[in-house]
XYZ file of C-alpha atoms in Angstrom:
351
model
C 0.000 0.000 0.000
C 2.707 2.170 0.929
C 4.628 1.613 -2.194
C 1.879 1.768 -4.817
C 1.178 5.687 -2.924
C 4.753 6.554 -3.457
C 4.099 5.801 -7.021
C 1.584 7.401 -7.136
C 2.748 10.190 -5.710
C 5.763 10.266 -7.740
C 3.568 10.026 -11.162
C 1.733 12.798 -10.186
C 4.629 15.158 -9.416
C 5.829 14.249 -12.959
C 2.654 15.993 -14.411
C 2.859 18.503 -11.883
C 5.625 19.660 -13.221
C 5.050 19.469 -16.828
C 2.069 22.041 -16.121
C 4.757 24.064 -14.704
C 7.289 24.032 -17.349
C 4.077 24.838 -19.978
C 2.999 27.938 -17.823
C 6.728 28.907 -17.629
C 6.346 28.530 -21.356
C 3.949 31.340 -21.067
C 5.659 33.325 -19.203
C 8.458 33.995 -21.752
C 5.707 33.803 -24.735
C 2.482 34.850 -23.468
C 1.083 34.437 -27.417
C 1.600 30.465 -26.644
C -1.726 30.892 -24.549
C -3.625 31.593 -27.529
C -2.401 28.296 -29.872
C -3.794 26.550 -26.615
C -7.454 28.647 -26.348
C -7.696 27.498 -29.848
C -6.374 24.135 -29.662
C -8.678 23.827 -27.067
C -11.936 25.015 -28.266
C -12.484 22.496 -30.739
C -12.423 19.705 -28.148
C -15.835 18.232 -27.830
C -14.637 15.881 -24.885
C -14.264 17.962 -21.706
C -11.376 17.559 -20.201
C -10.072 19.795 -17.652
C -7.930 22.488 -18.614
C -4.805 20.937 -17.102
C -5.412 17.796 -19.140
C -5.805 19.900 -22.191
C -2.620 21.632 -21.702
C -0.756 18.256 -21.480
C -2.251 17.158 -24.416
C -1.738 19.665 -26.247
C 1.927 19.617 -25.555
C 2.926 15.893 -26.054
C 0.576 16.567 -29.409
C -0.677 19.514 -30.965
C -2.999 18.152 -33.565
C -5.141 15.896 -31.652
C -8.668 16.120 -32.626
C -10.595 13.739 -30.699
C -9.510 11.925 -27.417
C -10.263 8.639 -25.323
C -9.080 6.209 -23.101
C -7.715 2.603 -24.649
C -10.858 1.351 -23.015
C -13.077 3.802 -24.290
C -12.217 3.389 -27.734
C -12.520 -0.641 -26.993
C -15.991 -0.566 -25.734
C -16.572 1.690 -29.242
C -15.196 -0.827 -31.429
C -12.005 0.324 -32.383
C -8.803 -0.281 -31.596
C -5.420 1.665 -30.786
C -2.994 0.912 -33.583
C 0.064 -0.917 -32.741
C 2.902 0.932 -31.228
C 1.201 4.091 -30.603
C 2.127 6.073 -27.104
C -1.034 7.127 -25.232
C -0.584 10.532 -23.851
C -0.012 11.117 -20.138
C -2.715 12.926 -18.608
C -4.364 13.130 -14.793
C -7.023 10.409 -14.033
C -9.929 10.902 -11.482
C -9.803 7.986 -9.404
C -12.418 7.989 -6.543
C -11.809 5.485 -3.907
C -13.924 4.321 -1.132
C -12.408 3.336 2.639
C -13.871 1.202 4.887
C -13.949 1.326 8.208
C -13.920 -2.668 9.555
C -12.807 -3.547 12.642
C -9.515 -4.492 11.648
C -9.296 -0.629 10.200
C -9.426 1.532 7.315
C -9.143 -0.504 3.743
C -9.936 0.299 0.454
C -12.815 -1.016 -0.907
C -10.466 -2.981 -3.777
C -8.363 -4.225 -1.069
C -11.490 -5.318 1.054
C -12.823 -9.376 1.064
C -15.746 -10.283 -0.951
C -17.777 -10.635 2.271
C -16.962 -7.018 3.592
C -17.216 -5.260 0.154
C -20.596 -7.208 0.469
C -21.264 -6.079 4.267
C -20.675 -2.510 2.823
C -22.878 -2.635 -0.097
C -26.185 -3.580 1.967
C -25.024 -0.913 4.209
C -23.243 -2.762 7.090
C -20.305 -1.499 7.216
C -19.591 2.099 6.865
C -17.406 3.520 4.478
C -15.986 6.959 3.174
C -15.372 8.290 -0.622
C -12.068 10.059 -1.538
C -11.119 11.728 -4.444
C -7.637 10.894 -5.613
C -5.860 11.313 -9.265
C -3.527 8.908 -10.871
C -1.461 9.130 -13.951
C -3.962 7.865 -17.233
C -3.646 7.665 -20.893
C -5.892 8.593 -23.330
C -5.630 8.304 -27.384
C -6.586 10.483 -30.275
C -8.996 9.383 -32.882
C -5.911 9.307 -35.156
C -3.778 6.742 -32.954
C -7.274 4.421 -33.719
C -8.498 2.577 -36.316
C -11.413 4.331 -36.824
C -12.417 5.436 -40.585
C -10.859 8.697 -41.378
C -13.826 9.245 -44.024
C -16.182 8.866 -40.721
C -14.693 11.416 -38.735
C -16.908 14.234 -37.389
C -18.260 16.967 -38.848
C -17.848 19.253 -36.070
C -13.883 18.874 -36.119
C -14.454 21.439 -39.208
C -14.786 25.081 -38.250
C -14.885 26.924 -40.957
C -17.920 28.842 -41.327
C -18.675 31.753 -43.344
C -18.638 35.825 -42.046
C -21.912 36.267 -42.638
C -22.763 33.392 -39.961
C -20.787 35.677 -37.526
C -23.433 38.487 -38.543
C -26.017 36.185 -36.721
C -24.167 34.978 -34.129
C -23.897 38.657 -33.057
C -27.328 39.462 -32.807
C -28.251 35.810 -31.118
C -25.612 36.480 -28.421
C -27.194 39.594 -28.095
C -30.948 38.190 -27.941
C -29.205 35.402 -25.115
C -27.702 38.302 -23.030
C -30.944 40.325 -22.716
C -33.169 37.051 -22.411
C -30.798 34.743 -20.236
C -29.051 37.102 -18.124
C -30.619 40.447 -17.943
C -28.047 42.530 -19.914
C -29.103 44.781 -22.312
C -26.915 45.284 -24.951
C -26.431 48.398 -27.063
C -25.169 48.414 -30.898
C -24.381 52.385 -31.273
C -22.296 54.994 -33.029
C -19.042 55.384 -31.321
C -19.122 59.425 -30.188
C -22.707 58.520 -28.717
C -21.650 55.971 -25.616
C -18.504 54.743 -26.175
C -16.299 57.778 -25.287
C -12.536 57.151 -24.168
C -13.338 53.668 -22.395
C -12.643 51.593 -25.297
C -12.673 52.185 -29.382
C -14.786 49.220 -29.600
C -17.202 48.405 -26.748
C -17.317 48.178 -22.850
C -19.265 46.302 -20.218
C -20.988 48.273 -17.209
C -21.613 46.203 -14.282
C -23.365 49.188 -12.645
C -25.741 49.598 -15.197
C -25.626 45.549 -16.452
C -24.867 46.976 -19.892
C -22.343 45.994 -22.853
C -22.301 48.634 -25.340
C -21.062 48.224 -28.998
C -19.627 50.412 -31.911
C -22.025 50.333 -34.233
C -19.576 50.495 -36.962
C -17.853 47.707 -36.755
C -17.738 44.782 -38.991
C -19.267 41.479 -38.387
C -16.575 39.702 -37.564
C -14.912 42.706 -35.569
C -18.397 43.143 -33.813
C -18.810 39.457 -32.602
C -15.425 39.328 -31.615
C -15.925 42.498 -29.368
C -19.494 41.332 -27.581
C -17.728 37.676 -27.355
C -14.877 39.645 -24.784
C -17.674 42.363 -22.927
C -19.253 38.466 -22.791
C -16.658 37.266 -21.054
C -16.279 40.394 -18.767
C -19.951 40.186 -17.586
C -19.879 36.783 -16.939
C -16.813 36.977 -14.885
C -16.964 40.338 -13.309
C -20.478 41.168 -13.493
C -21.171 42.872 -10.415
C -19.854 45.854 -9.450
C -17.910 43.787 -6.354
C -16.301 41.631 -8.827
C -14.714 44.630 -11.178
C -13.969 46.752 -8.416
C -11.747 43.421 -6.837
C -10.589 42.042 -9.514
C -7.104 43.091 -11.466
C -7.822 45.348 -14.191
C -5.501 42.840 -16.145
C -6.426 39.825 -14.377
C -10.220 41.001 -15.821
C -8.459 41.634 -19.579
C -6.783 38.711 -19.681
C -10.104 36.373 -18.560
C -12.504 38.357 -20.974
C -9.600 37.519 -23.714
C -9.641 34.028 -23.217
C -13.395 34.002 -23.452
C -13.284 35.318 -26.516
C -11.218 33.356 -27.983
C -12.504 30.497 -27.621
C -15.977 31.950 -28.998
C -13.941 33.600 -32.049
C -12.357 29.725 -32.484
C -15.888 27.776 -31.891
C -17.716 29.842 -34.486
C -14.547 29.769 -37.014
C -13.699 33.601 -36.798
C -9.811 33.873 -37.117
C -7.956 35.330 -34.363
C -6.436 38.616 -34.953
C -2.929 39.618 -33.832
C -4.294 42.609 -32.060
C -6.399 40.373 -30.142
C -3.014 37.799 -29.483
C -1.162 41.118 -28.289
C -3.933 42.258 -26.587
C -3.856 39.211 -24.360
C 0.024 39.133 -24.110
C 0.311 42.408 -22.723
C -2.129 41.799 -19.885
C -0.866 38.885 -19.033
C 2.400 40.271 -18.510
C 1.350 43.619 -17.105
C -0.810 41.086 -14.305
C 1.844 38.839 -13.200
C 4.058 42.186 -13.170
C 1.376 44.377 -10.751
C 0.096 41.814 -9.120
C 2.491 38.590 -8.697
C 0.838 37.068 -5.266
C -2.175 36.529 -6.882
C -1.445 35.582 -10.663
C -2.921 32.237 -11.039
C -3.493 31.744 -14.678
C -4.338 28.881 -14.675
C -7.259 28.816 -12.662
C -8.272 31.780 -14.504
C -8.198 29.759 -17.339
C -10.512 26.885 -15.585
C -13.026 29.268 -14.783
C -13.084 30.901 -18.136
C -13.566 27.161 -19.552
C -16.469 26.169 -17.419
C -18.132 28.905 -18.176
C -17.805 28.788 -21.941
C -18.628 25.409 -21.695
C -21.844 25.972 -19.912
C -23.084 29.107 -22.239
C -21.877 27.762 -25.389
C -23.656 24.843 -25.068
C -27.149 26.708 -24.756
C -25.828 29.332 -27.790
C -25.117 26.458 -30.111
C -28.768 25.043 -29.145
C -30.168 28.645 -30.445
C -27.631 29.264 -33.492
C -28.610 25.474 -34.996
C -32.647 26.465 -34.894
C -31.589 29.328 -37.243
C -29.171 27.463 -38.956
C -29.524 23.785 -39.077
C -27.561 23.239 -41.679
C -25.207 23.308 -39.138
C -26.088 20.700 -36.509
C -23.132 18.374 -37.585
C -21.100 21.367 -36.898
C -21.954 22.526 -33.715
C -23.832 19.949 -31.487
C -22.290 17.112 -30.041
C -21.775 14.188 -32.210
C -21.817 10.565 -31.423
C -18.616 8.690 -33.024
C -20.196 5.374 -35.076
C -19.941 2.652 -33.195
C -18.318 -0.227 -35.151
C -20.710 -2.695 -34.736
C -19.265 -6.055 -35.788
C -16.075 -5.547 -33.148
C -18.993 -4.450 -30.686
C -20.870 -7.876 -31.045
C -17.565 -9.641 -30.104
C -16.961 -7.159 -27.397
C -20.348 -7.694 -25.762
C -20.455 -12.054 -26.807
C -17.231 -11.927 -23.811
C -18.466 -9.772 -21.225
C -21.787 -11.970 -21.277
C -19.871 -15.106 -20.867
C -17.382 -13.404 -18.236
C -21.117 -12.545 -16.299
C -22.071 -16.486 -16.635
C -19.135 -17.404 -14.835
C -18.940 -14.779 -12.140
C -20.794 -16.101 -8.640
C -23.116 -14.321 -6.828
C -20.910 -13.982 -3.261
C -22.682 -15.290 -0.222
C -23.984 -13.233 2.285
């Protein structure tokens, strides 16, 4: 027991520190954050941000990845000599408390896993992490010709033209913002040439003259900003680059779902606060659990937004809403024929 948590333990710190060397990585490039955001966007799995930032630096054109057993129980198979990529596994494990002590539920006899299934012996859940693999779609031998629709992004600017005015419709309906598209010398004066959020007044206001794709871009980051700082608390606590930087990273990874191209003023725009907040404010720069909380909360509103944009468009369905990889059926049969007579043989422990 005490060997297999040293290993554990030592596994673990090996990850550790390959997060560390990849935020150092920022640190001397901060335009490196951006290749992730939109490496990162186009994963329909949802792994943690961590686990995304391993895998995107032991390989940086995955599309699509599982666990070996995952892509088993699909059909498929990992080709031959192919490396799975190290990332951090959620392994919840159960203690419980017998009379000879604490033991895991793994380690436990058939009668007391028994005694504690029926509720006779008490037990407690932890939450540990282990060192995992998982596999990209290209590693597999699943059909190129079959692979998803929604790994393609690119969409037309005239979609973006749309996507502006639905984000707009969600912001008023959803969460109570109203959102302004006006001439520049009328509301937006000296804040910003492009748009600004007001948590006082739960307002984002817009330059009317911008472009489609300049004008989704800018609600995407006043988005971002009243999602993450929306009260007037939040903004008035929060690092004026520490609140750049997060609205940035929102953005992007809107700009990257909906296929707009990222612009180097946006890249520098993000650089240069992430540099200016680690420089004013070094005892609490924590990008990445900035980062996290950006993620979860484009993962929970772009879920809804691509719900809306595929009832006006839905042409684009295979695009933008989850899709289910085909399941090779044949391999499946075979799978399933085993684990029925592995079921047959199992006993039914005594009680």
């Amino acid at each position: 027991m005490a060997e297999e948590k040293k290993n554990r333990s030592e596994e673990l710190e090996s990850l550790d520190k390959k997060i560390n060397e990849i935020i150092n990585g920022w640190n001397q490039n901060p335009e490196e954050i951006v290749e992730f955001l939109q490496f990162s966007s186009k994963f329909s799995y949802a792994y943690s941000p961590r686990n995304m930032m391993l895998i995107a630096q032991q390989q940086r054109g995955a599309l699509l990845c599982k666990s070996f057993k995952a892509w088993k129980e699909l059909g498929y198979s990992v080709k031959k000599g192919e490396h799975g990529m190290e990332v951090y596994v959620h392994t919840p494990i159960t203690i419980l408390k017998t009379d000879d002590g604490d033991i895991p539920y793994s380690k436990a006899s058939k009668e007391q896993q028994v005694a504690y299934d029926v509720g006779e012996i008490e037990g407690e859940k932890l939450s540990y992490f282990k060192k995992g693999y998982t596999f990209d779609i290209t590693q597999t031998n699943f059909p190129p010709e079959k692979y998803p629709k929604l790994l393609d992004r690119g969409i037309p600017s005239e979609f973006h033209r749309s996507c502006t005015n639905i984000l707009k419709e969600y912001c008023e309906e959803n969460l109570g913002l109203k959102v302004f598209l006006q001439d520049q010398e009328q509301n937006i004066k000296g804040v910003s040439l492009y748009g600004y959020h007001s948590p006082s007044e739960h307002e984002i206001h817009i330059a009317s003259t911008l472009q489609d794709t300049a004008a989704f871009s800018t609600l995407t980051h006043e988005f971002g900003h009243a999602l993450a700082h929306g009260s007037v608390e939040e903004s008035l606590n929060t690092n004026l680059h520490q609140k750049e930087f997060e609205a940035d990273v929102m953005s992007i990874m809107f700009c990257q779902h909906y296929g707009l191209e990222i612009t180097d003023e946006r890249k520098s725009h993000l650089s240069g606060h992430y540099k200016d907040w680690k420089k004013s404010d070094p005892n609490n720069f924590h990008p990445d659990k900035s980062m996290r909380k950006m993620f979860d909360l484009f993962r929970e509103h772009s879920t809804v937004l691509d719900q809306k944009i595929v009832k006006a468009f839905p042409e684009l369905a295979t695009r933008l809403l989850p899709q289910e990889l085909e399941v090779n059926s044949e391999k499946k049969k075979v799978v399933n024929k085993t684990a029925k007579r592995k079921q047959k043989k199992k006993k039914t422990p005594r009680l």
